[in-house]
Tab-separated table of C-alpha atoms in Angstrom:
chain	number	residue	atom	x	y	z
A	28	UNK	CA	9.812	-33.074	138.315
A	29	UNK	CA	13.354	-34.029	139.434
A	30	UNK	CA	13.440	-37.137	141.565
A	31	UNK	CA	9.762	-37.991	140.970
A	32	UNK	CA	8.661	-41.441	139.894
A	33	UNK	CA	8.185	-41.324	136.138
A	34	UNK	CA	5.463	-43.230	134.302
A	35	UNK	CA	3.267	-42.808	131.215
A	36	UNK	CA	1.113	-40.097	132.839
A	37	UNK	CA	3.874	-37.979	134.383
A	38	UNK	CA	6.018	-38.147	131.256
A	39	UNK	CA	3.110	-37.255	128.936
A	40	UNK	CA	2.041	-34.221	130.989
A	41	UNK	CA	5.586	-33.044	131.679
A	42	UNK	CA	5.634	-29.716	133.576
A	43	UNK	CA	1.827	-29.438	133.219
A	44	UNK	CA	1.457	-32.376	135.611
A	45	UNK	CA	1.835	-29.858	138.454
A	46	UNK	CA	-1.418	-28.186	137.306
A	47	UNK	CA	-3.419	-31.189	138.473
A	48	UNK	CA	-4.866	-31.189	141.992
A	49	UNK	CA	-2.386	-32.780	144.441
A	50	UNK	CA	-4.674	-35.784	144.973
A	51	UNK	CA	-4.897	-36.413	141.245
A	52	UNK	CA	-1.126	-36.018	141.000
A	53	UNK	CA	-0.694	-38.663	143.723
A	54	UNK	CA	-3.159	-41.011	142.030
A	55	UNK	CA	-1.428	-40.739	138.652
A	56	UNK	CA	2.076	-40.814	140.034
A	57	UNK	CA	1.722	-43.951	142.136
A	58	UNK	CA	-1.580	-45.510	141.026
A	59	UNK	CA	-4.310	-46.445	143.450
A	60	UNK	CA	-7.878	-47.653	143.983
A	61	UNK	CA	-11.030	-45.579	144.313
A	62	UNK	CA	-14.447	-46.785	145.419
A	63	UNK	CA	-17.945	-45.689	146.316
A	64	UNK	CA	-21.485	-45.593	145.013
A	65	UNK	CA	-22.230	-44.313	141.546
A	66	UNK	CA	-25.381	-43.306	139.605
A	67	UNK	CA	-26.108	-44.957	136.238
A	68	UNK	CA	-28.783	-43.760	133.829
A	69	UNK	CA	-29.830	-44.059	130.198
A	70	UNK	CA	-31.839	-41.717	127.982
A	71	UNK	CA	-35.516	-41.954	127.200
A	72	UNK	CA	-37.245	-43.454	124.171
A	73	UNK	CA	-34.925	-44.376	121.307
A	74	UNK	CA	-31.985	-42.748	123.126
A	75	UNK	CA	-32.573	-45.145	126.004
A	76	UNK	CA	-32.608	-48.170	123.704
A	77	UNK	CA	-29.336	-47.104	122.120
A	78	UNK	CA	-27.857	-46.312	125.530
A	79	UNK	CA	-28.774	-49.754	126.948
A	80	UNK	CA	-27.251	-51.436	123.909
A	81	UNK	CA	-24.063	-49.380	124.332
A	82	UNK	CA	-23.967	-50.245	128.045
A	83	UNK	CA	-24.160	-53.989	127.253
A	84	UNK	CA	-21.271	-53.681	124.820
A	85	UNK	CA	-19.194	-51.841	127.421
A	86	UNK	CA	-20.120	-54.128	130.309
A	87	UNK	CA	-21.952	-51.441	132.304
A	88	UNK	CA	-24.991	-52.735	134.233
A	89	UNK	CA	-28.065	-50.511	133.834
A	90	UNK	CA	-30.678	-52.581	135.707
A	91	UNK	CA	-30.362	-50.388	138.834
A	92	UNK	CA	-29.894	-46.610	139.106
A	93	UNK	CA	-27.186	-46.896	141.779
A	94	UNK	CA	-24.395	-49.399	142.239
A	95	UNK	CA	-21.229	-49.999	144.201
A	96	UNK	CA	-18.163	-49.254	142.109
A	97	UNK	CA	-14.380	-49.309	142.275
A	98	UNK	CA	-11.630	-48.489	139.832
A	99	UNK	CA	-8.049	-49.700	140.009
A	100	UNK	CA	-5.525	-47.458	138.275
A	101	UNK	CA	-2.070	-48.865	137.465
A	102	UNK	CA	0.769	-47.296	135.484
A	103	UNK	CA	3.998	-48.319	133.917
A	104	UNK	CA	6.319	-46.392	131.615
A	105	UNK	CA	4.379	-47.311	128.440
A	106	UNK	CA	0.704	-47.126	129.427
A	107	UNK	CA	-1.876	-46.917	132.148
A	108	UNK	CA	-4.752	-49.242	132.956
A	109	UNK	CA	-8.160	-48.368	134.420
A	110	UNK	CA	-10.070	-51.459	135.582
A	111	UNK	CA	-13.621	-50.443	136.540
A	112	UNK	CA	-15.629	-52.952	138.575
A	113	UNK	CA	-19.330	-52.834	139.399
A	114	UNK	CA	-20.907	-54.577	142.381
A	115	UNK	CA	-22.659	-57.166	140.180
A	116	UNK	CA	-19.292	-58.447	138.930
A	117	UNK	CA	-19.291	-56.540	135.622
A	118	UNK	CA	-15.969	-55.066	134.520
A	119	UNK	CA	-14.879	-52.404	132.075
A	120	UNK	CA	-11.175	-52.428	131.264
A	121	UNK	CA	-9.385	-49.641	129.378
A	122	UNK	CA	-5.726	-49.429	128.376
A	123	UNK	CA	-4.383	-45.936	127.655
A	124	UNK	CA	-1.213	-45.370	125.625
A	125	UNK	CA	0.368	-41.919	125.374
A	126	UNK	CA	1.347	-40.319	122.091
A	127	UNK	CA	3.470	-37.179	122.089
A	128	UNK	CA	3.116	-34.844	125.090
A	129	UNK	CA	0.643	-32.332	126.517
A	130	UNK	CA	-0.833	-30.074	125.170
A	131	UNK	CA	-0.492	-31.185	121.535
A	132	UNK	CA	-0.254	-34.932	122.120
A	133	UNK	CA	-3.059	-37.389	122.852
A	134	UNK	CA	-3.898	-40.763	124.385
A	135	UNK	CA	-5.157	-43.898	122.672
A	136	UNK	CA	-7.763	-45.644	124.803
A	137	UNK	CA	-8.464	-49.301	123.908
A	138	UNK	CA	-11.731	-50.683	125.286
A	139	UNK	CA	-12.661	-53.989	123.671
A	140	UNK	CA	-12.527	-53.646	119.841
A	141	UNK	CA	-12.845	-49.844	119.934
A	142	UNK	CA	-9.956	-47.412	120.189
A	143	UNK	CA	-10.452	-43.727	120.907
A	144	UNK	CA	-8.001	-40.900	120.302
A	145	UNK	CA	-8.316	-38.501	123.259
A	146	UNK	CA	-6.934	-35.064	123.950
A	147	UNK	CA	-6.831	-33.604	127.457
A	148	UNK	CA	-7.959	-30.233	128.785
A	149	UNK	CA	-6.844	-29.097	132.269
A	150	UNK	CA	-9.095	-26.804	134.247
A	151	UNK	CA	-9.113	-25.964	137.935
A	152	UNK	CA	-6.890	-28.933	138.827
A	153	UNK	CA	-9.167	-31.348	136.967
A	154	UNK	CA	-8.740	-33.493	133.868
A	155	UNK	CA	-11.245	-33.591	130.991
A	156	UNK	CA	-11.013	-35.900	127.987
A	157	UNK	CA	-11.630	-34.542	124.487
A	158	UNK	CA	-12.602	-37.055	121.793
A	159	UNK	CA	-10.482	-36.621	118.618
A	160	UNK	CA	-11.108	-39.826	116.707
A	161	UNK	CA	-12.410	-43.397	116.858
A	162	UNK	CA	-11.580	-46.679	115.132
A	163	UNK	CA	-13.092	-50.140	115.551
A	164	UNK	CA	-10.854	-53.106	114.792
A	165	UNK	CA	-8.520	-50.722	113.001
A	166	UNK	CA	-11.191	-49.154	110.800
A	167	UNK	CA	-11.496	-45.341	111.339
A	168	UNK	CA	-15.070	-44.126	111.841
A	169	UNK	CA	-16.475	-40.657	111.161
A	170	UNK	CA	-17.009	-38.992	114.514
A	171	UNK	CA	-20.625	-38.162	113.723
A	172	UNK	CA	-21.393	-41.931	113.642
A	173	UNK	CA	-19.953	-42.451	117.106
A	174	UNK	CA	-21.535	-41.281	120.388
A	175	UNK	CA	-19.976	-38.073	121.695
A	176	UNK	CA	-18.127	-38.760	124.916
A	177	UNK	CA	-17.810	-36.184	127.710
A	178	UNK	CA	-15.660	-37.456	130.573
A	179	UNK	CA	-13.903	-35.639	133.386
A	180	UNK	CA	-12.440	-36.108	136.829
A	181	UNK	CA	-11.703	-33.533	139.505
A	182	UNK	CA	-11.417	-33.179	143.244
A	183	UNK	CA	-14.372	-31.817	145.211
A	184	UNK	CA	-14.794	-31.199	148.935
A	185	UNK	CA	-18.027	-32.008	150.765
A	186	UNK	CA	-19.046	-32.750	154.338
A	187	UNK	CA	-17.129	-36.066	154.146
A	188	UNK	CA	-13.886	-34.486	152.981
A	189	UNK	CA	-12.269	-34.488	149.574
A	190	UNK	CA	-13.700	-36.844	146.944
A	191	UNK	CA	-12.731	-37.853	143.422
A	192	UNK	CA	-15.674	-36.620	141.360
A	193	UNK	CA	-16.046	-38.118	137.910
A	194	UNK	CA	-18.644	-38.386	135.159
A	195	UNK	CA	-18.790	-40.211	131.827
A	196	UNK	CA	-21.599	-39.225	129.437
A	197	UNK	CA	-22.346	-40.610	125.976
A	198	UNK	CA	-24.661	-38.655	123.635
A	199	UNK	CA	-25.549	-38.837	119.971
A	200	UNK	CA	-27.149	-36.206	117.748
A	201	UNK	CA	-30.130	-35.922	117.308
A	202	UNK	CA	-31.139	-38.338	120.090
A	203	UNK	CA	-29.426	-36.553	123.004
A	204	UNK	CA	-27.963	-38.276	126.041
A	205	UNK	CA	-27.693	-42.048	125.718
A	206	UNK	CA	-25.808	-43.242	128.806
A	207	UNK	CA	-24.291	-41.678	131.907
A	208	UNK	CA	-22.445	-42.952	134.955
A	209	UNK	CA	-20.983	-40.701	137.626
A	210	UNK	CA	-20.098	-40.457	141.292
A	211	UNK	CA	-17.896	-39.117	144.020
A	212	UNK	CA	-15.316	-41.712	145.076
A	213	UNK	CA	-12.977	-42.096	148.000
A	214	UNK	CA	-9.469	-43.535	148.024
A	215	UNK	CA	-9.208	-47.128	149.201
A	216	UNK	CA	-6.033	-47.772	151.220
A	217	UNK	CA	-3.441	-49.910	149.460
A	218	UNK	CA	-3.634	-52.725	152.024
A	219	UNK	CA	-7.421	-53.016	151.635
A	220	UNK	CA	-7.250	-52.825	147.854
A	221	UNK	CA	-4.519	-55.441	147.504
A	222	UNK	CA	-6.245	-57.862	149.892
A	223	UNK	CA	-9.474	-57.510	147.878
A	224	UNK	CA	-7.663	-58.098	144.592
A	225	UNK	CA	-4.132	-59.423	145.248
A	226	UNK	CA	-3.606	-60.461	141.611
A	227	UNK	CA	-4.491	-57.092	140.060
A	228	UNK	CA	-0.995	-55.688	139.698
A	229	UNK	CA	0.375	-59.051	138.532
A	230	UNK	CA	-2.317	-59.345	135.844
A	231	UNK	CA	-1.506	-55.843	134.558
A	232	UNK	CA	2.231	-56.599	134.486
A	233	UNK	CA	1.638	-59.790	132.534
A	234	UNK	CA	-0.726	-58.013	130.144
A	235	UNK	CA	1.816	-55.220	129.537
A	236	UNK	CA	4.649	-57.661	128.916
A	237	UNK	CA	2.580	-59.708	126.452
A	238	UNK	CA	1.565	-56.578	124.513
A	239	UNK	CA	5.167	-55.408	124.231
A	240	UNK	CA	6.140	-58.794	122.792
A	241	UNK	CA	3.284	-58.880	120.235
A	242	UNK	CA	3.223	-55.207	119.150
C-alpha cells in the first residue's frame, strides 16, 4: 500500500489488508469510534452462572438485555487498543500486539491478567478471530479449560445504511453458550468522539510509551 499510513494492523495484514471491506480498512488505517445499542445475554442454568461470573471478570454488565455501547479503536506502529464502554460506565480494555504477518502470524490480546493468542480468518470483507492459545499471568492453559471464543466483525447494509456488525460469543463444552454480546454499530464522527472523550488518545499514547519502557 504505497503512500498509506502504516500501523500495526496495516503492517500485519500486508497486501491482504485490501481484502477487508473499505469501511473496515478505513477504521483500521486511521482508527475511530463506533457506537450504538447492543444485546447482551448469558446461557441458562449452570452455563448462565458461569457466563455471569465471566462477565463480571471482564467488566461486561449483564443486568439488562440491551445497553448503549461504544468502542474507541486507536493504533500505533506497535499495537492497537480497543476500549469498549457500556452505558453504565463499565469498560473493557484490550491491547493487541501483532506477531509475524497474515496469514501465518497472530495477535496477542491482553485483557486484564489473561492473554489470548489469536489468528485471523478473512471472509467476505470481514474479520474473524480464531483462538490459538491462552495464558493467565504468564501461565499457559489448556484450551479445553478456557471458554471457546467466537468473535467477528463485518459490514452489513440495512435500511439505515451500512453498519459495523460484530458479535463476541463465549462457550464451554459441555455447557454450551455462556455469554454473548453483539450489535450493529455506526461510526461516530471524530469531533463528537473527541469531545466526549478528549483524553482518550493521550491516555493510549502514555500507556504505549510506558509499556515500551518496561517491556
